[in-house]
């Protein structure tokens, strides 16, 4: 395989009429420059330079090959410049994976705002509660609750203090009463959630820093967080949801928080990518906007 460094030595030697001059310009020894030429000629199966201790000239094959070598180096440099320019600008294609409830009810309007600020950005959004495999699927950035299971991923915090909250509609609570302790949940219809084929029927709460787990049951299970949210608003049972997802309904009175003497599970929201080199200006701008909007949303009364 032809090495770019060898091409650069060849072009520089041809331009200067000297392999030693090429070596000096590339900050290598004459022996290294000579080895580069030998590799290139062996790869091509042709002599490119006719050289002696005092002179150097292009062979006919060298003259034919020189322009191709120049073009190859120019293309590589142009590509490097394009990548560097792209990493300095907010624009281009951005593929996102977003949780169902958060994506439809909050993120969608913030993405509208983001594109209004940065019209050169094109978005591809996947709304799903299934955890995207970022190494196999064409997903550049994922918005996820809780820290990523894969420690090789890079997680940037968006809502580090977010927690789950137990809630139900006023109608459900009027008909079935308010649970006061985790043990009371065994007597209630709990709307359970299925994530990656795993049923989340063991809910954890905290009292004075001590975790308390309870096995819950109910007549509805779903793998879509937004549908669990809707069921709760419609009075179908108790939901244990991210506070971010249900905050608007808690404020409007469509849902009421219950068992507030107990702290819900931590549910931090993160922006996740595969590598720090993925943190382009576009990704950083999105993270900045989301962080500001989420903080404002949580603070609003």
PDB file of C-alpha atoms in Angstrom:
ATOM      1  CA  UNK A   1       0.000   0.000   0.000  1.00  0.00           C
ATOM      2  CA  UNK A   2       1.318   3.417  -0.967  1.00  0.00           C
ATOM      3  CA  UNK A   3       2.065   5.670   2.002  1.00  0.00           C
ATOM      4  CA  UNK A   4       1.219   9.357   1.871  1.00  0.00           C
ATOM      5  CA  UNK A   5       4.519  10.273   3.515  1.00  0.00           C
ATOM      6  CA  UNK A   6       6.367   8.511   0.685  1.00  0.00           C
ATOM      7  CA  UNK A   7       4.345  10.428  -1.909  1.00  0.00           C
ATOM      8  CA  UNK A   8       5.178  13.700  -0.158  1.00  0.00           C
ATOM      9  CA  UNK A   9       8.909  12.877  -0.169  1.00  0.00           C
ATOM     10  CA  UNK A  10       8.766  12.037  -3.879  1.00  0.00           C
ATOM     11  CA  UNK A  11       6.952  15.265  -4.840  1.00  0.00           C
ATOM     12  CA  UNK A  12       9.265  17.376  -2.689  1.00  0.00           C
ATOM     13  CA  UNK A  13      12.387  15.699  -4.153  1.00  0.00           C
ATOM     14  CA  UNK A  14      11.084  16.290  -7.693  1.00  0.00           C
ATOM     15  CA  UNK A  15      10.362  19.957  -6.943  1.00  0.00           C
ATOM     16  CA  UNK A  16      13.773  20.585  -5.362  1.00  0.00           C
ATOM     17  CA  UNK A  17      15.852  18.304  -7.547  1.00  0.00           C
ATOM     18  CA  UNK A  18      17.336  16.845  -4.381  1.00  0.00           C
ATOM     19  CA  UNK A  19      16.436  14.001  -2.042  1.00  0.00           C
ATOM     20  CA  UNK A  20      18.479  15.648   0.717  1.00  0.00           C
ATOM     21  CA  UNK A  21      16.424  18.842   0.395  1.00  0.00           C
ATOM     22  CA  UNK A  22      13.233  16.790   0.631  1.00  0.00           C
ATOM     23  CA  UNK A  23      14.584  15.123   3.762  1.00  0.00           C
ATOM     24  CA  UNK A  24      15.338  18.509   5.369  1.00  0.00           C
ATOM     25  CA  UNK A  25      11.905  19.934   4.552  1.00  0.00           C
ATOM     26  CA  UNK A  26      10.165  16.887   6.061  1.00  0.00           C
ATOM     27  CA  UNK A  27      12.505  16.808   9.047  1.00  0.00           C
ATOM     28  CA  UNK A  28      13.784  13.281   8.391  1.00  0.00           C
ATOM     29  CA  UNK A  29      17.244  11.917   7.724  1.00  0.00           C
ATOM     30  CA  UNK A  30      18.478  11.333   4.149  1.00  0.00           C
ATOM     31  CA  UNK A  31      18.395   7.591   4.887  1.00  0.00           C
ATOM     32  CA  UNK A  32      14.694   7.781   5.813  1.00  0.00           C
ATOM     33  CA  UNK A  33      13.941   9.769   2.646  1.00  0.00           C
ATOM     34  CA  UNK A  34      15.860   7.236   0.544  1.00  0.00           C
ATOM     35  CA  UNK A  35      13.924   4.386   2.164  1.00  0.00           C
ATOM     36  CA  UNK A  36      10.661   6.167   1.353  1.00  0.00           C
ATOM     37  CA  UNK A  37      11.592   6.384  -2.320  1.00  0.00           C
ATOM     38  CA  UNK A  38      12.596   2.725  -2.397  1.00  0.00           C
ATOM     39  CA  UNK A  39       9.222   1.708  -0.898  1.00  0.00           C
ATOM     40  CA  UNK A  40       7.283   3.831  -3.390  1.00  0.00           C
ATOM     41  CA  UNK A  41       9.225   2.508  -6.379  1.00  0.00           C
ATOM     42  CA  UNK A  42       8.831  -1.076  -5.149  1.00  0.00           C
ATOM     43  CA  UNK A  43       5.084  -0.565  -4.745  1.00  0.00           C
ATOM     44  CA  UNK A  44       4.784   0.814  -8.299  1.00  0.00           C
ATOM     45  CA  UNK A  45       7.292  -1.564  -9.826  1.00  0.00           C
ATOM     46  CA  UNK A  46       8.974   1.362 -11.595  1.00  0.00           C
ATOM     47  CA  UNK A  47      11.964   3.660 -11.139  1.00  0.00           C
ATOM     48  CA  UNK A  48      10.800   7.225 -10.536  1.00  0.00           C
ATOM     49  CA  UNK A  49      14.062   9.050  -9.865  1.00  0.00           C
ATOM     50  CA  UNK A  50      17.430   8.639 -11.544  1.00  0.00           C
ATOM     51  CA  UNK A  51      19.855   9.731  -8.852  1.00  0.00           C
ATOM     52  CA  UNK A  52      23.548   9.819  -8.231  1.00  0.00           C
ATOM     53  CA  UNK A  53      25.605  11.354  -5.443  1.00  0.00           C
ATOM     54  CA  UNK A  54      25.479  14.742  -7.198  1.00  0.00           C
ATOM     55  CA  UNK A  55      22.287  14.881  -9.272  1.00  0.00           C
ATOM     56  CA  UNK A  56      18.663  13.777  -9.369  1.00  0.00           C
ATOM     57  CA  UNK A  57      16.198  13.779 -12.227  1.00  0.00           C
ATOM     58  CA  UNK A  58      12.797  12.310 -12.964  1.00  0.00           C
ATOM     59  CA  UNK A  59      12.645   9.207 -15.116  1.00  0.00           C
ATOM     60  CA  UNK A  60       9.923   9.044 -17.799  1.00  0.00           C
ATOM     61  CA  UNK A  61       7.838   6.971 -15.354  1.00  0.00           C
ATOM     62  CA  UNK A  62       8.520   9.576 -12.676  1.00  0.00           C
ATOM     63  CA  UNK A  63       7.341  12.375 -14.955  1.00  0.00           C
ATOM     64  CA  UNK A  64       4.124  10.482 -15.719  1.00  0.00           C
ATOM     65  CA  UNK A  65       3.489   9.702 -12.054  1.00  0.00           C
ATOM     66  CA  UNK A  66       4.320  13.115 -10.582  1.00  0.00           C
ATOM     67  CA  UNK A  67       0.988  14.790 -11.382  1.00  0.00           C
ATOM     68  CA  UNK A  68      -0.960  11.855  -9.952  1.00  0.00           C
ATOM     69  CA  UNK A  69       1.064  12.102  -6.759  1.00  0.00           C
ATOM     70  CA  UNK A  70       0.405  15.848  -6.561  1.00  0.00           C
ATOM     71  CA  UNK A  71      -3.329  15.291  -7.088  1.00  0.00           C
ATOM     72  CA  UNK A  72      -3.472  12.587  -4.429  1.00  0.00           C
ATOM     73  CA  UNK A  73      -1.796  14.807  -1.846  1.00  0.00           C
ATOM     74  CA  UNK A  74      -4.019  17.741  -2.806  1.00  0.00           C
ATOM     75  CA  UNK A  75      -7.166  15.622  -2.364  1.00  0.00           C
ATOM     76  CA  UNK A  76      -6.028  14.386   1.031  1.00  0.00           C
ATOM     77  CA  UNK A  77      -5.267  17.930   2.178  1.00  0.00           C
ATOM     78  CA  UNK A  78      -8.611  19.178   0.827  1.00  0.00           C
ATOM     79  CA  UNK A  79     -10.386  16.413   2.742  1.00  0.00           C
ATOM     80  CA  UNK A  80      -8.537  17.303   5.921  1.00  0.00           C
ATOM     81  CA  UNK A  81      -9.505  20.960   5.485  1.00  0.00           C
ATOM     82  CA  UNK A  82     -13.151  20.014   4.859  1.00  0.00           C
ATOM     83  CA  UNK A  83     -13.284  17.921   8.018  1.00  0.00           C
ATOM     84  CA  UNK A  84     -11.636  20.691  10.035  1.00  0.00           C
ATOM     85  CA  UNK A  85     -14.099  23.242   8.648  1.00  0.00           C
ATOM     86  CA  UNK A  86     -17.026  20.925   9.395  1.00  0.00           C
ATOM     87  CA  UNK A  87     -15.884  20.540  12.986  1.00  0.00           C
ATOM     88  CA  UNK A  88     -15.807  24.319  13.401  1.00  0.00           C
ATOM     89  CA  UNK A  89     -19.350  24.974  12.148  1.00  0.00           C
ATOM     90  CA  UNK A  90     -22.806  24.142  13.454  1.00  0.00           C
ATOM     91  CA  UNK A  91     -24.407  22.326  10.551  1.00  0.00           C
ATOM     92  CA  UNK A  92     -24.674  19.080   8.652  1.00  0.00           C
ATOM     93  CA  UNK A  93     -26.625  15.923   9.445  1.00  0.00           C
ATOM     94  CA  UNK A  94     -27.315  14.936  13.060  1.00  0.00           C
ATOM     95  CA  UNK A  95     -28.951  11.620  13.945  1.00  0.00           C
ATOM     96  CA  UNK A  96     -30.647  11.405  17.354  1.00  0.00           C
ATOM     97  CA  UNK A  97     -32.244   8.717  19.475  1.00  0.00           C
ATOM     98  CA  UNK A  98     -34.754  10.126  21.978  1.00  0.00           C
ATOM     99  CA  UNK A  99     -37.027   8.488  24.604  1.00  0.00           C
ATOM    100  CA  UNK A 100     -40.681   8.341  23.640  1.00  0.00           C
ATOM    101  CA  UNK A 101     -42.361  10.502  26.281  1.00  0.00           C
ATOM    102  CA  UNK A 102     -39.608  13.104  26.590  1.00  0.00           C
ATOM    103  CA  UNK A 103     -39.132  13.229  22.812  1.00  0.00           C
ATOM    104  CA  UNK A 104     -42.759  13.825  21.871  1.00  0.00           C
ATOM    105  CA  UNK A 105     -43.775  16.158  24.665  1.00  0.00           C
ATOM    106  CA  UNK A 106     -40.669  18.250  25.294  1.00  0.00           C
ATOM    107  CA  UNK A 107     -37.775  17.595  22.940  1.00  0.00           C
ATOM    108  CA  UNK A 108     -39.764  18.142  19.739  1.00  0.00           C
ATOM    109  CA  UNK A 109     -40.299  21.845  20.414  1.00  0.00           C
ATOM    110  CA  UNK A 110     -36.732  22.341  21.555  1.00  0.00           C
ATOM    111  CA  UNK A 111     -35.504  20.725  18.328  1.00  0.00           C
ATOM    112  CA  UNK A 112     -37.683  23.197  16.410  1.00  0.00           C
ATOM    113  CA  UNK A 113     -35.932  25.999  18.261  1.00  0.00           C
ATOM    114  CA  UNK A 114     -32.520  24.447  17.649  1.00  0.00           C
ATOM    115  CA  UNK A 115     -33.069  24.289  13.877  1.00  0.00           C
ATOM    116  CA  UNK A 116     -34.447  27.825  13.849  1.00  0.00           C
ATOM    117  CA  UNK A 117     -31.160  28.966  15.410  1.00  0.00           C
ATOM    118  CA  UNK A 118     -29.041  26.707  13.188  1.00  0.00           C
ATOM    119  CA  UNK A 119     -30.793  26.265   9.798  1.00  0.00           C
ATOM    120  CA  UNK A 120     -27.766  24.445   8.335  1.00  0.00           C
ATOM    121  CA  UNK A 121     -28.537  21.438  10.584  1.00  0.00           C
ATOM    122  CA  UNK A 122     -30.533  18.495   9.200  1.00  0.00           C
ATOM    123  CA  UNK A 123     -32.051  16.179  11.816  1.00  0.00           C
ATOM    124  CA  UNK A 124     -32.876  12.496  11.757  1.00  0.00           C
ATOM    125  CA  UNK A 125     -34.789  11.644  14.927  1.00  0.00           C
ATOM    126  CA  UNK A 126     -35.585   8.162  16.231  1.00  0.00           C
ATOM    127  CA  UNK A 127     -38.279   8.187  18.916  1.00  0.00           C
ATOM    128  CA  UNK A 128     -38.138   4.976  20.901  1.00  0.00           C
ATOM    129  CA  UNK A 129     -37.692   3.733  24.442  1.00  0.00           C
ATOM    130  CA  UNK A 130     -35.498   0.907  23.197  1.00  0.00           C
ATOM    131  CA  UNK A 131     -31.847   1.635  23.889  1.00  0.00           C
ATOM    132  CA  UNK A 132     -30.124   2.268  20.551  1.00  0.00           C
ATOM    133  CA  UNK A 133     -26.928   0.336  19.826  1.00  0.00           C
ATOM    134  CA  UNK A 134     -24.794   3.325  18.908  1.00  0.00           C
ATOM    135  CA  UNK A 135     -22.010   1.160  17.467  1.00  0.00           C
ATOM    136  CA  UNK A 136     -24.331  -0.685  15.076  1.00  0.00           C
ATOM    137  CA  UNK A 137     -27.112   1.778  14.323  1.00  0.00           C
ATOM    138  CA  UNK A 138     -26.666   5.106  12.522  1.00  0.00           C
ATOM    139  CA  UNK A 139     -27.161   7.118  15.716  1.00  0.00           C
ATOM    140  CA  UNK A 140     -24.687   9.886  16.520  1.00  0.00           C
ATOM    141  CA  UNK A 141     -26.285  11.130  19.735  1.00  0.00           C
ATOM    142  CA  UNK A 142     -28.715   9.515  22.188  1.00  0.00           C
ATOM    143  CA  UNK A 143     -30.739  11.230  24.893  1.00  0.00           C
ATOM    144  CA  UNK A 144     -31.058   8.719  27.726  1.00  0.00           C
ATOM    145  CA  UNK A 145     -32.350   8.436  31.239  1.00  0.00           C
ATOM    146  CA  UNK A 146     -29.886   7.012  33.787  1.00  0.00           C
ATOM    147  CA  UNK A 147     -26.153   6.569  33.144  1.00  0.00           C
ATOM    148  CA  UNK A 148     -25.219   4.400  30.115  1.00  0.00           C
ATOM    149  CA  UNK A 149     -24.549   0.730  30.818  1.00  0.00           C
ATOM    150  CA  UNK A 150     -21.593   0.789  28.405  1.00  0.00           C
ATOM    151  CA  UNK A 151     -18.701   2.574  30.138  1.00  0.00           C
ATOM    152  CA  UNK A 152     -17.026   3.228  26.776  1.00  0.00           C
ATOM    153  CA  UNK A 153     -19.760   5.754  25.914  1.00  0.00           C
ATOM    154  CA  UNK A 154     -19.391   9.435  26.738  1.00  0.00           C
ATOM    155  CA  UNK A 155     -22.283  10.889  28.778  1.00  0.00           C
ATOM    156  CA  UNK A 156     -22.852  14.635  29.178  1.00  0.00           C
ATOM    157  CA  UNK A 157     -25.331  15.578  31.876  1.00  0.00           C
ATOM    158  CA  UNK A 158     -28.568  17.406  31.004  1.00  0.00           C
ATOM    159  CA  UNK A 159     -30.645  16.926  34.177  1.00  0.00           C
ATOM    160  CA  UNK A 160     -28.451  15.320  36.857  1.00  0.00           C
ATOM    161  CA  UNK A 161     -30.944  15.745  39.729  1.00  0.00           C
ATOM    162  CA  UNK A 162     -33.962  14.317  37.924  1.00  0.00           C
ATOM    163  CA  UNK A 163     -35.830  11.535  39.737  1.00  0.00           C
ATOM    164  CA  UNK A 164     -38.865   9.341  39.302  1.00  0.00           C
ATOM    165  CA  UNK A 165     -42.139  10.420  40.874  1.00  0.00           C
ATOM    166  CA  UNK A 166     -45.130   8.253  41.780  1.00  0.00           C
ATOM    167  CA  UNK A 167     -48.288   9.832  40.415  1.00  0.00           C
ATOM    168  CA  UNK A 168     -51.905   9.237  39.476  1.00  0.00           C
ATOM    169  CA  UNK A 169     -54.899  11.227  38.286  1.00  0.00           C
ATOM    170  CA  UNK A 170     -57.242  12.856  40.831  1.00  0.00           C
ATOM    171  CA  UNK A 171     -60.001  10.571  39.541  1.00  0.00           C
ATOM    172  CA  UNK A 172     -58.009   7.410  40.244  1.00  0.00           C
ATOM    173  CA  UNK A 173     -57.083   8.618  43.736  1.00  0.00           C
ATOM    174  CA  UNK A 174     -60.696   9.538  44.501  1.00  0.00           C
ATOM    175  CA  UNK A 175     -61.814   6.029  43.547  1.00  0.00           C
ATOM    176  CA  UNK A 176     -58.971   4.007  45.080  1.00  0.00           C
ATOM    177  CA  UNK A 177     -57.406   6.182  47.780  1.00  0.00           C
ATOM    178  CA  UNK A 178     -53.854   7.446  48.172  1.00  0.00           C
ATOM    179  CA  UNK A 179     -51.021   5.040  48.960  1.00  0.00           C
ATOM    180  CA  UNK A 180     -49.001   6.216  51.952  1.00  0.00           C
ATOM    181  CA  UNK A 181     -46.153   3.683  51.974  1.00  0.00           C
ATOM    182  CA  UNK A 182     -44.504   1.441  49.372  1.00  0.00           C
ATOM    183  CA  UNK A 183     -46.283  -1.549  50.892  1.00  0.00           C
ATOM    184  CA  UNK A 184     -49.641   0.078  50.038  1.00  0.00           C
ATOM    185  CA  UNK A 185     -48.808  -0.232  46.332  1.00  0.00           C
ATOM    186  CA  UNK A 186     -49.598  -3.946  46.480  1.00  0.00           C
ATOM    187  CA  UNK A 187     -53.266  -2.949  46.770  1.00  0.00           C
ATOM    188  CA  UNK A 188     -53.162  -0.638  43.725  1.00  0.00           C
ATOM    189  CA  UNK A 189     -53.194  -0.983  39.959  1.00  0.00           C
ATOM    190  CA  UNK A 190     -49.634  -0.097  38.942  1.00  0.00           C
ATOM    191  CA  UNK A 191     -48.917   0.769  35.321  1.00  0.00           C
ATOM    192  CA  UNK A 192     -45.764  -1.138  34.536  1.00  0.00           C
ATOM    193  CA  UNK A 193     -43.108  -0.523  31.943  1.00  0.00           C
ATOM    194  CA  UNK A 194     -41.284  -2.936  29.644  1.00  0.00           C
ATOM    195  CA  UNK A 195     -37.783  -1.934  28.531  1.00  0.00           C
ATOM    196  CA  UNK A 196     -35.692  -4.158  26.242  1.00  0.00           C
ATOM    197  CA  UNK A 197     -38.059  -7.052  27.061  1.00  0.00           C
ATOM    198  CA  UNK A 198     -37.430  -6.593  30.803  1.00  0.00           C
ATOM    199  CA  UNK A 199     -40.509  -5.932  32.926  1.00  0.00           C
ATOM    200  CA  UNK A 200     -39.931  -3.200  35.511  1.00  0.00           C
ATOM    201  CA  UNK A 201     -42.250  -4.408  38.254  1.00  0.00           C
ATOM    202  CA  UNK A 202     -39.920  -3.816  41.207  1.00  0.00           C
ATOM    203  CA  UNK A 203     -40.082  -0.172  42.206  1.00  0.00           C
ATOM    204  CA  UNK A 204     -37.543   1.386  44.563  1.00  0.00           C
ATOM    205  CA  UNK A 205     -38.099   4.323  46.895  1.00  0.00           C
ATOM    206  CA  UNK A 206     -35.865   5.963  49.501  1.00  0.00           C
ATOM    207  CA  UNK A 207     -36.613   6.950  53.092  1.00  0.00           C
ATOM    208  CA  UNK A 208     -33.847   8.673  55.072  1.00  0.00           C
ATOM    209  CA  UNK A 209     -31.354   7.338  52.519  1.00  0.00           C
ATOM    210  CA  UNK A 210     -32.524   3.730  52.885  1.00  0.00           C
ATOM    211  CA  UNK A 211     -33.814   2.013  49.719  1.00  0.00           C
ATOM    212  CA  UNK A 212     -37.189   0.294  49.985  1.00  0.00           C
ATOM    213  CA  UNK A 213     -38.195  -2.059  47.166  1.00  0.00           C
ATOM    214  CA  UNK A 214     -41.691  -3.246  46.445  1.00  0.00           C
ATOM    215  CA  UNK A 215     -43.003  -5.718  43.860  1.00  0.00           C
ATOM    216  CA  UNK A 216     -45.974  -4.152  42.084  1.00  0.00           C
ATOM    217  CA  UNK A 217     -48.652  -5.556  39.806  1.00  0.00           C
ATOM    218  CA  UNK A 218     -51.412  -4.250  37.578  1.00  0.00           C
ATOM    219  CA  UNK A 219     -53.526  -4.938  34.519  1.00  0.00           C
ATOM    220  CA  UNK A 220     -51.457  -2.962  31.981  1.00  0.00           C
ATOM    221  CA  UNK A 221     -47.876  -3.226  30.714  1.00  0.00           C
ATOM    222  CA  UNK A 222     -46.312  -1.235  27.856  1.00  0.00           C
ATOM    223  CA  UNK A 223     -42.891  -0.702  26.271  1.00  0.00           C
ATOM    224  CA  UNK A 224     -43.752   2.927  25.434  1.00  0.00           C
ATOM    225  CA  UNK A 225     -43.319   5.457  28.217  1.00  0.00           C
ATOM    226  CA  UNK A 226     -45.705   7.951  26.651  1.00  0.00           C
ATOM    227  CA  UNK A 227     -48.572   5.435  26.669  1.00  0.00           C
ATOM    228  CA  UNK A 228     -47.959   4.682  30.359  1.00  0.00           C
ATOM    229  CA  UNK A 229     -48.138   8.453  30.903  1.00  0.00           C
ATOM    230  CA  UNK A 230     -51.468   8.689  29.040  1.00  0.00           C
ATOM    231  CA  UNK A 231     -52.924   5.781  31.003  1.00  0.00           C
ATOM    232  CA  UNK A 232     -52.065   7.561  34.243  1.00  0.00           C
ATOM    233  CA  UNK A 233     -53.714  10.811  33.079  1.00  0.00           C
ATOM    234  CA  UNK A 234     -56.802   8.800  32.042  1.00  0.00           C
ATOM    235  CA  UNK A 235     -57.123   7.369  35.549  1.00  0.00           C
ATOM    236  CA  UNK A 236     -56.063   3.813  34.734  1.00  0.00           C
ATOM    237  CA  UNK A 237     -53.596   3.439  37.597  1.00  0.00           C
ATOM    238  CA  UNK A 238     -50.418   4.641  39.295  1.00  0.00           C
ATOM    239  CA  UNK A 239     -47.344   5.460  37.217  1.00  0.00           C
ATOM    240  CA  UNK A 240     -43.743   5.721  38.365  1.00  0.00           C
ATOM    241  CA  UNK A 241     -42.339   8.178  35.844  1.00  0.00           C
ATOM    242  CA  UNK A 242     -39.470  10.559  35.303  1.00  0.00           C
ATOM    243  CA  UNK A 243     -40.416  13.910  36.833  1.00  0.00           C
ATOM    244  CA  UNK A 244     -39.422  15.591  33.557  1.00  0.00           C
ATOM    245  CA  UNK A 245     -42.026  13.549  31.689  1.00  0.00           C
ATOM    246  CA  UNK A 246     -44.984  14.324  33.979  1.00  0.00           C
ATOM    247  CA  UNK A 247     -44.095  17.764  35.340  1.00  0.00           C
ATOM    248  CA  UNK A 248     -46.524  19.657  33.075  1.00  0.00           C
ATOM    249  CA  UNK A 249     -49.424  17.447  34.217  1.00  0.00           C
ATOM    250  CA  UNK A 250     -48.400  17.751  37.863  1.00  0.00           C
ATOM    251  CA  UNK A 251     -48.470  21.531  37.500  1.00  0.00           C
ATOM    252  CA  UNK A 252     -51.819  21.544  35.689  1.00  0.00           C
ATOM    253  CA  UNK A 253     -53.440  19.120  38.150  1.00  0.00           C
ATOM    254  CA  UNK A 254     -54.054  16.350  35.633  1.00  0.00           C
ATOM    255  CA  UNK A 255     -51.745  14.227  37.788  1.00  0.00           C
ATOM    256  CA  UNK A 256     -50.955  14.355  41.476  1.00  0.00           C
ATOM    257  CA  UNK A 257     -47.745  13.223  43.157  1.00  0.00           C
ATOM    258  CA  UNK A 258     -48.291  10.688  45.920  1.00  0.00           C
ATOM    259  CA  UNK A 259     -46.102   9.213  48.664  1.00  0.00           C
ATOM    260  CA  UNK A 260     -44.077  12.426  48.742  1.00  0.00           C
ATOM    261  CA  UNK A 261     -42.480  11.420  52.041  1.00  0.00           C
ATOM    262  CA  UNK A 262     -40.468   8.924  49.979  1.00  0.00           C
ATOM    263  CA  UNK A 263     -37.821   9.919  47.462  1.00  0.00           C
ATOM    264  CA  UNK A 264     -38.078   8.415  43.996  1.00  0.00           C
ATOM    265  CA  UNK A 265     -35.317   6.623  42.122  1.00  0.00           C
ATOM    266  CA  UNK A 266     -32.619   8.790  40.498  1.00  0.00           C
ATOM    267  CA  UNK A 267     -33.289   9.205  36.783  1.00  0.00           C
ATOM    268  CA  UNK A 268     -30.632  11.589  35.443  1.00  0.00           C
ATOM    269  CA  UNK A 269     -30.961  12.632  31.827  1.00  0.00           C
ATOM    270  CA  UNK A 270     -27.795  12.528  29.705  1.00  0.00           C
ATOM    271  CA  UNK A 271     -26.682  13.268  26.182  1.00  0.00           C
ATOM    272  CA  UNK A 272     -24.670  10.222  25.111  1.00  0.00           C
ATOM    273  CA  UNK A 273     -22.218   9.696  22.237  1.00  0.00           C
ATOM    274  CA  UNK A 274     -19.624   7.073  21.367  1.00  0.00           C
ATOM    275  CA  UNK A 275     -16.463   9.153  21.652  1.00  0.00           C
ATOM    276  CA  UNK A 276     -15.327  12.644  22.627  1.00  0.00           C
ATOM    277  CA  UNK A 277     -14.375  13.217  18.986  1.00  0.00           C
ATOM    278  CA  UNK A 278     -18.134  12.973  18.281  1.00  0.00           C
ATOM    279  CA  UNK A 279     -18.639  16.185  20.256  1.00  0.00           C
ATOM    280  CA  UNK A 280     -18.790  18.393  17.189  1.00  0.00           C
ATOM    281  CA  UNK A 281     -19.875  22.043  17.413  1.00  0.00           C
ATOM    282  CA  UNK A 282     -23.360  20.877  16.391  1.00  0.00           C
ATOM    283  CA  UNK A 283     -23.567  18.365  19.251  1.00  0.00           C
ATOM    284  CA  UNK A 284     -22.160  20.890  21.716  1.00  0.00           C
ATOM    285  CA  UNK A 285     -24.671  23.519  20.583  1.00  0.00           C
ATOM    286  CA  UNK A 286     -27.516  21.046  21.023  1.00  0.00           C
ATOM    287  CA  UNK A 287     -26.310  20.078  24.480  1.00  0.00           C
ATOM    288  CA  UNK A 288     -26.075  23.746  25.488  1.00  0.00           C
ATOM    289  CA  UNK A 289     -29.604  24.529  24.286  1.00  0.00           C
ATOM    290  CA  UNK A 290     -31.117  21.434  25.920  1.00  0.00           C
ATOM    291  CA  UNK A 291     -29.340  22.083  29.199  1.00  0.00           C
ATOM    292  CA  UNK A 292     -30.663  25.662  29.286  1.00  0.00           C
ATOM    293  CA  UNK A 293     -34.212  24.707  28.298  1.00  0.00           C
ATOM    294  CA  UNK A 294     -34.434  21.823  30.773  1.00  0.00           C
ATOM    295  CA  UNK A 295     -33.128  23.975  33.632  1.00  0.00           C
ATOM    296  CA  UNK A 296     -35.658  26.691  32.769  1.00  0.00           C
ATOM    297  CA  UNK A 297     -38.482  24.150  32.446  1.00  0.00           C
ATOM    298  CA  UNK A 298     -37.725  22.648  35.851  1.00  0.00           C
ATOM    299  CA  UNK A 299     -37.500  26.083  37.471  1.00  0.00           C
ATOM    300  CA  UNK A 300     -40.747  27.471  35.992  1.00  0.00           C
ATOM    301  CA  UNK A 301     -43.747  27.533  38.293  1.00  0.00           C
TER     302      UNK A 301
END
